[in-house]
């Protein structure tokens, strides 16, 4: 059976460590760092911390992968360094000490039974800036299957923040994560591709209040716009029906004078010709000119061509479906 091993390194020192040797005591002795400050990072710079038993859980490690060792250097490292130039090597205890060592618990005796699987993920602590969630810092938390609940993750985040104040967890859209059957499993929480944000409760309440206010304003603003669009559709339908009448009435002889009132309604207010790509203005609810003429007008003015209302560029829409009618009027004018 293949033996799992892991490549650990710190500075120029790089060693392959077997699974049973992945303990705080051995790794600290090899790399001369204190056990209480020892932790590892993987290729994605994710921090890995030891279990309370003093072992690194190999369930979260990948065999033959590289992990960097971090921690504070031992103060006595220089005093304990061997005077000879021989390389580091493990040494077995003398047989005379075997009887005494058998009475003290060894690492293999400490690690009784399987260690519960642990997971880790990133949680983004956010501030609300311009009604958007902006990450101020990223927390890396570790949790077990039993802790993979909304309350368990919230507790872990508060411990990482060092606060007892209530917090709210949300998804990437700012929607509050609710306690449900789906959020009571590690499958939901262990996926780092699913962004999770943490906000202080008072910040979340303010964020939700601003969001509701903004949504309400959008609904109110959409009402007159919809009314205008309905009227525009009615105008378009009437002109389309006129076009059909023109097509079917082949015996009627209309003079330019008789068509003049209708032609003025589709004449550009800038160039005075029959409109090309007519533009409809919602401020005065009228056809005002050719698209090209309106674009030239906007280079020097922000007022409506007809009613002189401001913010003209925000109130214009190109009108389609009038090609046959405009062609008829251009022919009659010629």
PDB file of N, CA, C and O in Angstrom, residues 99-161:
ATOM      1  N   UNK A  99      11.783   1.242  28.551  1.00  0.00           N
ATOM      2  CA  UNK A  99      10.818   0.905  29.589  1.00  0.00           C
ATOM      3  C   UNK A  99      10.096   2.146  30.083  1.00  0.00           C
ATOM      4  O   UNK A  99       8.898   2.132  30.317  1.00  0.00           O
ATOM      5  N   UNK A 100      10.847   3.264  30.256  1.00  0.00           N
ATOM      6  CA  UNK A 100      10.218   4.496  30.736  1.00  0.00           C
ATOM      7  C   UNK A 100       9.348   5.132  29.686  1.00  0.00           C
ATOM      8  O   UNK A 100       8.312   5.696  29.984  1.00  0.00           O
ATOM      9  N   UNK A 101       9.791   5.003  28.424  1.00  0.00           N
ATOM     10  CA  UNK A 101       9.008   5.624  27.351  1.00  0.00           C
ATOM     11  C   UNK A 101       7.713   4.879  27.120  1.00  0.00           C
ATOM     12  O   UNK A 101       6.733   5.442  26.647  1.00  0.00           O
ATOM     13  N   UNK A 102       7.704   3.585  27.421  1.00  0.00           N
ATOM     14  CA  UNK A 102       6.488   2.815  27.181  1.00  0.00           C
ATOM     15  C   UNK A 102       5.365   3.246  28.105  1.00  0.00           C
ATOM     16  O   UNK A 102       4.196   3.056  27.809  1.00  0.00           O
ATOM     17  N   UNK A 103       5.727   3.808  29.255  1.00  0.00           N
ATOM     18  CA  UNK A 103       4.698   4.233  30.211  1.00  0.00           C
ATOM     19  C   UNK A 103       4.092   5.569  29.859  1.00  0.00           C
ATOM     20  O   UNK A 103       3.015   5.905  30.319  1.00  0.00           O
ATOM     21  N   UNK A 104       4.817   6.399  29.070  1.00  0.00           N
ATOM     22  CA  UNK A 104       4.293   7.711  28.681  1.00  0.00           C
ATOM     23  C   UNK A 104       3.570   7.597  27.355  1.00  0.00           C
ATOM     24  O   UNK A 104       3.949   6.804  26.507  1.00  0.00           O
ATOM     25  N   UNK A 105       2.526   8.366  27.141  1.00  0.00           N
ATOM     26  CA  UNK A 105       1.750   8.247  25.895  1.00  0.00           C
ATOM     27  C   UNK A 105       2.543   8.746  24.704  1.00  0.00           C
ATOM     28  O   UNK A 105       3.130   9.809  24.746  1.00  0.00           O
ATOM     29  N   UNK A 106       2.581   7.962  23.664  1.00  0.00           N
ATOM     30  CA  UNK A 106       3.234   8.347  22.408  1.00  0.00           C
ATOM     31  C   UNK A 106       2.191   8.963  21.499  1.00  0.00           C
ATOM     32  O   UNK A 106       0.998   8.830  21.737  1.00  0.00           O
ATOM     33  N   UNK A 107       2.621   9.631  20.412  1.00  0.00           N
ATOM     34  CA  UNK A 107       1.637  10.204  19.497  1.00  0.00           C
ATOM     35  C   UNK A 107       0.648   9.180  18.991  1.00  0.00           C
ATOM     36  O   UNK A 107      -0.526   9.477  18.793  1.00  0.00           O
ATOM     37  N   UNK A 108       1.116   7.940  18.743  1.00  0.00           N
ATOM     38  CA  UNK A 108       0.197   6.927  18.234  1.00  0.00           C
ATOM     39  C   UNK A 108      -0.841   6.553  19.284  1.00  0.00           C
ATOM     40  O   UNK A 108      -1.967   6.185  18.966  1.00  0.00           O
ATOM     41  N   UNK A 109      -0.440   6.667  20.575  1.00  0.00           N
ATOM     42  CA  UNK A 109      -1.404   6.371  21.623  1.00  0.00           C
ATOM     43  C   UNK A 109      -2.398   7.508  21.810  1.00  0.00           C
ATOM     44  O   UNK A 109      -3.543   7.296  22.189  1.00  0.00           O
ATOM     45  N   UNK A 110      -1.960   8.728  21.557  1.00  0.00           N
ATOM     46  CA  UNK A 110      -2.859   9.886  21.696  1.00  0.00           C
ATOM     47  C   UNK A 110      -3.947   9.853  20.636  1.00  0.00           C
ATOM     48  O   UNK A 110      -5.100  10.135  20.885  1.00  0.00           O
ATOM     49  N   UNK A 111      -3.614   9.504  19.410  1.00  0.00           N
ATOM     50  CA  UNK A 111      -4.531   9.568  18.280  1.00  0.00           C
ATOM     51  C   UNK A 111      -5.450   8.345  18.278  1.00  0.00           C
ATOM     52  O   UNK A 111      -5.280   7.419  17.502  1.00  0.00           O
ATOM     53  N   UNK A 112      -6.355   8.285  19.214  1.00  0.00           N
ATOM     54  CA  UNK A 112      -7.272   7.178  19.332  1.00  0.00           C
ATOM     55  C   UNK A 112      -8.495   7.441  18.456  1.00  0.00           C
ATOM     56  O   UNK A 112      -9.141   8.466  18.587  1.00  0.00           O
ATOM     57  N   UNK A 113      -8.826   6.517  17.582  1.00  0.00           N
ATOM     58  CA  UNK A 113     -10.006   6.644  16.747  1.00  0.00           C
ATOM     59  C   UNK A 113      -9.799   7.639  15.626  1.00  0.00           C
ATOM     60  O   UNK A 113      -8.839   8.407  15.616  1.00  0.00           O
ATOM     61  N   UNK A 114     -10.689   7.667  14.648  1.00  0.00           N
ATOM     62  CA  UNK A 114     -10.563   8.566  13.503  1.00  0.00           C
ATOM     63  C   UNK A 114     -10.833  10.011  13.899  1.00  0.00           C
ATOM     64  O   UNK A 114     -11.677  10.296  14.739  1.00  0.00           O
ATOM     65  N   UNK A 115     -10.056  10.938  13.332  1.00  0.00           N
ATOM     66  CA  UNK A 115     -10.264  12.364  13.562  1.00  0.00           C
ATOM     67  C   UNK A 115     -11.386  12.856  12.658  1.00  0.00           C
ATOM     68  O   UNK A 115     -11.420  12.536  11.476  1.00  0.00           O
ATOM     69  N   UNK A 116     -12.359  13.604  13.227  1.00  0.00           N
ATOM     70  CA  UNK A 116     -13.469  14.099  12.431  1.00  0.00           C
ATOM     71  C   UNK A 116     -12.984  14.980  11.292  1.00  0.00           C
ATOM     72  O   UNK A 116     -12.069  15.781  11.461  1.00  0.00           O
ATOM     73  N   UNK A 117     -13.613  14.844  10.126  1.00  0.00           N
ATOM     74  CA  UNK A 117     -13.182  15.610   8.968  1.00  0.00           C
ATOM     75  C   UNK A 117     -13.481  17.084   9.177  1.00  0.00           C
ATOM     76  O   UNK A 117     -14.550  17.458   9.653  1.00  0.00           O
ATOM     77  N   UNK A 118     -12.524  17.916   8.821  1.00  0.00           N
ATOM     78  CA  UNK A 118     -12.706  19.361   8.942  1.00  0.00           C
ATOM     79  C   UNK A 118     -12.674  20.009   7.570  1.00  0.00           C
ATOM     80  O   UNK A 118     -12.094  19.471   6.627  1.00  0.00           O
ATOM     81  N   UNK A 119     -13.304  21.155   7.477  1.00  0.00           N
ATOM     82  CA  UNK A 119     -13.365  21.916   6.227  1.00  0.00           C
ATOM     83  C   UNK A 119     -12.906  23.339   6.520  1.00  0.00           C
ATOM     84  O   UNK A 119     -12.862  23.771   7.680  1.00  0.00           O
ATOM     85  N   UNK A 120     -12.576  24.058   5.474  1.00  0.00           N
ATOM     86  CA  UNK A 120     -12.244  25.469   5.646  1.00  0.00           C
ATOM     87  C   UNK A 120     -12.755  26.257   4.450  1.00  0.00           C
ATOM     88  O   UNK A 120     -12.862  25.722   3.340  1.00  0.00           O
ATOM     89  N   UNK A 121     -13.109  27.481   4.685  1.00  0.00           N
ATOM     90  CA  UNK A 121     -13.603  28.337   3.619  1.00  0.00           C
ATOM     91  C   UNK A 121     -13.323  29.797   3.964  1.00  0.00           C
ATOM     92  O   UNK A 121     -12.989  30.136   5.109  1.00  0.00           O
ATOM     93  N   UNK A 122     -13.458  30.642   2.951  1.00  0.00           N
ATOM     94  CA  UNK A 122     -13.270  32.083   3.119  1.00  0.00           C
ATOM     95  C   UNK A 122     -14.623  32.755   3.320  1.00  0.00           C
ATOM     96  O   UNK A 122     -15.601  32.406   2.663  1.00  0.00           O
ATOM     97  N   UNK A 123     -14.665  33.691   4.235  1.00  0.00           N
ATOM     98  CA  UNK A 123     -15.850  34.524   4.456  1.00  0.00           C
ATOM     99  C   UNK A 123     -15.413  35.977   4.342  1.00  0.00           C
ATOM    100  O   UNK A 123     -14.429  36.389   4.963  1.00  0.00           O
ATOM    101  N   UNK A 124     -16.122  36.763   3.529  1.00  0.00           N
ATOM    102  CA  UNK A 124     -15.744  38.151   3.258  1.00  0.00           C
ATOM    103  C   UNK A 124     -16.503  39.064   4.213  1.00  0.00           C
ATOM    104  O   UNK A 124     -17.729  39.158   4.160  1.00  0.00           O
ATOM    105  N   UNK A 125     -15.752  39.720   5.098  1.00  0.00           N
ATOM    106  CA  UNK A 125     -16.367  40.713   5.978  1.00  0.00           C
ATOM    107  C   UNK A 125     -16.529  42.001   5.177  1.00  0.00           C
ATOM    108  O   UNK A 125     -15.554  42.529   4.633  1.00  0.00           O
ATOM    109  N   UNK A 126     -17.764  42.500   5.092  1.00  0.00           N
ATOM    110  CA  UNK A 126     -18.062  43.571   4.136  1.00  0.00           C
ATOM    111  C   UNK A 126     -18.526  44.850   4.829  1.00  0.00           C
ATOM    112  O   UNK A 126     -19.129  44.822   5.904  1.00  0.00           O
ATOM    113  N   UNK A 127     -18.226  45.953   4.161  1.00  0.00           N
ATOM    114  CA  UNK A 127     -18.805  47.257   4.487  1.00  0.00           C
ATOM    115  C   UNK A 127     -19.740  47.639   3.346  1.00  0.00           C
ATOM    116  O   UNK A 127     -19.591  47.160   2.216  1.00  0.00           O
ATOM    117  N   UNK A 128     -20.711  48.497   3.633  1.00  0.00           N
ATOM    118  CA  UNK A 128     -21.637  48.978   2.601  1.00  0.00           C
ATOM    119  C   UNK A 128     -21.128  50.312   2.080  1.00  0.00           C
ATOM    120  O   UNK A 128     -21.066  51.295   2.815  1.00  0.00           O
ATOM    121  N   UNK A 129     -20.729  50.336   0.795  1.00  0.00           N
ATOM    122  CA  UNK A 129     -20.216  51.546   0.154  1.00  0.00           C
ATOM    123  C   UNK A 129     -21.030  51.795  -1.114  1.00  0.00           C
ATOM    124  O   UNK A 129     -21.072  50.945  -2.006  1.00  0.00           O
ATOM    125  N   UNK A 130     -21.700  52.952  -1.178  1.00  0.00           N
ATOM    126  CA  UNK A 130     -22.547  53.306  -2.331  1.00  0.00           C
ATOM    127  C   UNK A 130     -23.570  52.213  -2.613  1.00  0.00           C
ATOM    128  O   UNK A 130     -23.779  51.782  -3.763  1.00  0.00           O
ATOM    129  N   UNK A 131     -24.205  51.724  -1.546  1.00  0.00           N
ATOM    130  CA  UNK A 131     -25.245  50.695  -1.639  1.00  0.00           C
ATOM    131  C   UNK A 131     -24.729  49.385  -2.231  1.00  0.00           C
ATOM    132  O   UNK A 131     -25.501  48.605  -2.805  1.00  0.00           O
ATOM    133  N   UNK A 132     -23.433  49.127  -2.103  1.00  0.00           N
ATOM    134  CA  UNK A 132     -22.834  47.871  -2.563  1.00  0.00           C
ATOM    135  C   UNK A 132     -22.008  47.272  -1.443  1.00  0.00           C
ATOM    136  O   UNK A 132     -21.470  47.984  -0.600  1.00  0.00           O
ATOM    137  N   UNK A 133     -21.905  45.936  -1.463  1.00  0.00           N
ATOM    138  CA  UNK A 133     -21.075  45.243  -0.489  1.00  0.00           C
ATOM    139  C   UNK A 133     -19.626  45.280  -0.954  1.00  0.00           C
ATOM    140  O   UNK A 133     -19.312  44.847  -2.060  1.00  0.00           O
ATOM    141  N   UNK A 134     -18.753  45.808  -0.107  1.00  0.00           N
ATOM    142  CA  UNK A 134     -17.330  45.917  -0.431  1.00  0.00           C
ATOM    143  C   UNK A 134     -16.526  45.193   0.639  1.00  0.00           C
ATOM    144  O   UNK A 134     -16.663  45.479   1.827  1.00  0.00           O
ATOM    145  N   UNK A 135     -15.696  44.237   0.214  1.00  0.00           N
ATOM    146  CA  UNK A 135     -14.915  43.442   1.159  1.00  0.00           C
ATOM    147  C   UNK A 135     -13.854  44.301   1.832  1.00  0.00           C
ATOM    148  O   UNK A 135     -13.052  44.948   1.162  1.00  0.00           O
ATOM    149  N   UNK A 136     -13.866  44.313   3.167  1.00  0.00           N
ATOM    150  CA  UNK A 136     -12.845  45.039   3.912  1.00  0.00           C
ATOM    151  C   UNK A 136     -11.746  44.101   4.386  1.00  0.00           C
ATOM    152  O   UNK A 136     -10.607  44.514   4.552  1.00  0.00           O
ATOM    153  N   UNK A 137     -12.089  42.846   4.627  1.00  0.00           N
ATOM    154  CA  UNK A 137     -11.088  41.821   4.958  1.00  0.00           C
ATOM    155  C   UNK A 137     -11.689  40.444   4.714  1.00  0.00           C
ATOM    156  O   UNK A 137     -12.912  40.270   4.708  1.00  0.00           O
ATOM    157  N   UNK A 138     -10.813  39.474   4.510  1.00  0.00           N
ATOM    158  CA  UNK A 138     -11.235  38.105   4.246  1.00  0.00           C
ATOM    159  C   UNK A 138     -10.810  37.214   5.403  1.00  0.00           C
ATOM    160  O   UNK A 138      -9.651  37.221   5.808  1.00  0.00           O
ATOM    161  N   UNK A 139     -11.758  36.460   5.924  1.00  0.00           N
ATOM    162  CA  UNK A 139     -11.505  35.563   7.043  1.00  0.00           C
ATOM    163  C   UNK A 139     -11.460  34.121   6.529  1.00  0.00           C
ATOM    164  O   UNK A 139     -12.240  33.748   5.660  1.00  0.00           O
ATOM    165  N   UNK A 140     -10.546  33.326   7.060  1.00  0.00           N
ATOM    166  CA  UNK A 140     -10.484  31.904   6.760  1.00  0.00           C
ATOM    167  C   UNK A 140     -10.890  31.160   8.022  1.00  0.00           C
ATOM    168  O   UNK A 140     -10.239  31.285   9.067  1.00  0.00           O
ATOM    169  N   UNK A 141     -11.988  30.405   7.926  1.00  0.00           N
ATOM    170  CA  UNK A 141     -12.480  29.682   9.095  1.00  0.00           C
ATOM    171  C   UNK A 141     -12.429  28.181   8.826  1.00  0.00           C
ATOM    172  O   UNK A 141     -12.517  27.734   7.690  1.00  0.00           O
ATOM    173  N   UNK A 142     -12.268  27.417   9.904  1.00  0.00           N
ATOM    174  CA  UNK A 142     -12.273  25.962   9.842  1.00  0.00           C
ATOM    175  C   UNK A 142     -13.467  25.460  10.641  1.00  0.00           C
ATOM    176  O   UNK A 142     -13.787  25.998  11.704  1.00  0.00           O
ATOM    177  N   UNK A 143     -14.132  24.420  10.117  1.00  0.00           N
ATOM    178  CA  UNK A 143     -15.313  23.912  10.797  1.00  0.00           C
ATOM    179  C   UNK A 143     -15.486  22.423  10.517  1.00  0.00           C
ATOM    180  O   UNK A 143     -14.970  21.898   9.536  1.00  0.00           O
ATOM    181  N   UNK A 144     -16.197  21.770  11.401  1.00  0.00           N
ATOM    182  CA  UNK A 144     -16.489  20.350  11.252  1.00  0.00           C
ATOM    183  C   UNK A 144     -17.890  20.180  10.672  1.00  0.00           C
ATOM    184  O   UNK A 144     -18.632  21.154  10.507  1.00  0.00           O
ATOM    185  N   UNK A 145     -18.251  18.924  10.405  1.00  0.00           N
ATOM    186  CA  UNK A 145     -19.583  18.650   9.882  1.00  0.00           C
ATOM    187  C   UNK A 145     -20.650  19.109  10.867  1.00  0.00           C
ATOM    188  O   UNK A 145     -21.683  19.649  10.469  1.00  0.00           O
ATOM    189  N   UNK A 146     -20.392  18.908  12.158  1.00  0.00           N
ATOM    190  CA  UNK A 146     -21.372  19.310  13.174  1.00  0.00           C
ATOM    191  C   UNK A 146     -21.534  20.818  13.245  1.00  0.00           C
ATOM    192  O   UNK A 146     -22.586  21.329  13.654  1.00  0.00           O
ATOM    193  N   UNK A 147     -20.511  21.576  12.856  1.00  0.00           N
ATOM    194  CA  UNK A 147     -20.561  23.037  12.911  1.00  0.00           C
ATOM    195  C   UNK A 147     -21.047  23.658  11.615  1.00  0.00           C
ATOM    196  O   UNK A 147     -21.142  24.873  11.507  1.00  0.00           O
ATOM    197  N   UNK A 148     -21.368  22.823  10.618  1.00  0.00           N
ATOM    198  CA  UNK A 148     -21.770  23.326   9.297  1.00  0.00           C
ATOM    199  C   UNK A 148     -23.247  23.714   9.296  1.00  0.00           C
ATOM    200  O   UNK A 148     -24.075  23.135   8.593  1.00  0.00           O
ATOM    201  N   UNK A 149     -23.590  24.697  10.108  1.00  0.00           N
ATOM    202  CA  UNK A 149     -24.931  25.268  10.166  1.00  0.00           C
ATOM    203  C   UNK A 149     -24.806  26.783  10.160  1.00  0.00           C
ATOM    204  O   UNK A 149     -23.708  27.321  10.324  1.00  0.00           O
ATOM    205  N   UNK A 150     -25.918  27.459   9.967  1.00  0.00           N
ATOM    206  CA  UNK A 150     -25.888  28.927   9.957  1.00  0.00           C
ATOM    207  C   UNK A 150     -25.381  29.461  11.296  1.00  0.00           C
ATOM    208  O   UNK A 150     -24.527  30.349  11.337  1.00  0.00           O
ATOM    209  N   UNK A 151     -25.858  28.883  12.390  1.00  0.00           N
ATOM    210  CA  UNK A 151     -25.413  29.337  13.710  1.00  0.00           C
ATOM    211  C   UNK A 151     -23.948  29.001  13.948  1.00  0.00           C
ATOM    212  O   UNK A 151     -23.182  29.814  14.476  1.00  0.00           O
ATOM    213  N   UNK A 152     -23.525  27.789  13.526  1.00  0.00           N
ATOM    214  CA  UNK A 152     -22.141  27.379  13.727  1.00  0.00           C
ATOM    215  C   UNK A 152     -21.159  28.246  12.953  1.00  0.00           C
ATOM    216  O   UNK A 152     -20.124  28.665  13.492  1.00  0.00           O
ATOM    217  N   UNK A 153     -21.469  28.542  11.690  1.00  0.00           N
ATOM    218  CA  UNK A 153     -20.582  29.382  10.878  1.00  0.00           C
ATOM    219  C   UNK A 153     -20.574  30.811  11.407  1.00  0.00           C
ATOM    220  O   UNK A 153     -19.527  31.467  11.454  1.00  0.00           O
ATOM    221  N   UNK A 154     -21.746  31.305  11.840  1.00  0.00           N
ATOM    222  CA  UNK A 154     -21.805  32.661  12.403  1.00  0.00           C
ATOM    223  C   UNK A 154     -20.926  32.764  13.644  1.00  0.00           C
ATOM    224  O   UNK A 154     -20.222  33.760  13.843  1.00  0.00           O
ATOM    225  N   UNK A 155     -20.956  31.723  14.476  1.00  0.00           N
ATOM    226  CA  UNK A 155     -20.120  31.715  15.685  1.00  0.00           C
ATOM    227  C   UNK A 155     -18.641  31.736  15.319  1.00  0.00           C
ATOM    228  O   UNK A 155     -17.842  32.461  15.930  1.00  0.00           O
ATOM    229  N   UNK A 156     -18.255  30.950  14.301  1.00  0.00           N
ATOM    230  CA  UNK A 156     -16.858  30.916  13.856  1.00  0.00           C
ATOM    231  C   UNK A 156     -16.417  32.291  13.346  1.00  0.00           C
ATOM    232  O   UNK A 156     -15.298  32.737  13.606  1.00  0.00           O
ATOM    233  N   UNK A 157     -17.291  32.954  12.597  1.00  0.00           N
ATOM    234  CA  UNK A 157     -16.951  34.273  12.054  1.00  0.00           C
ATOM    235  C   UNK A 157     -16.789  35.288  13.186  1.00  0.00           C
ATOM    236  O   UNK A 157     -15.840  36.087  13.195  1.00  0.00           O
ATOM    237  N   UNK A 158     -17.676  35.249  14.177  1.00  0.00           N
ATOM    238  CA  UNK A 158     -17.574  36.183  15.303  1.00  0.00           C
ATOM    239  C   UNK A 158     -16.305  35.932  16.118  1.00  0.00           C
ATOM    240  O   UNK A 158     -15.665  36.869  16.595  1.00  0.00           O
ATOM    241  N   UNK A 159     -15.919  34.649  16.224  1.00  0.00           N
ATOM    242  CA  UNK A 159     -14.664  34.346  16.918  1.00  0.00           C
ATOM    243  C   UNK A 159     -13.479  34.918  16.148  1.00  0.00           C
ATOM    244  O   UNK A 159     -12.539  35.463  16.742  1.00  0.00           O
ATOM    245  N   UNK A 160     -13.520  34.799  14.818  1.00  0.00           N
ATOM    246  CA  UNK A 160     -12.422  35.330  14.005  1.00  0.00           C
ATOM    247  C   UNK A 160     -12.365  36.853  14.075  1.00  0.00           C
ATOM    248  O   UNK A 160     -11.282  37.450  14.024  1.00  0.00           O
ATOM    249  N   UNK A 161     -13.536  37.490  14.193  1.00  0.00           N
ATOM    250  CA  UNK A 161     -13.588  38.951  14.287  1.00  0.00           C
ATOM    251  C   UNK A 161     -13.293  39.437  15.703  1.00  0.00           C
ATOM    252  O   UNK A 161     -12.990  40.621  15.903  1.00  0.00           O
TER     253      UNK A 161
END
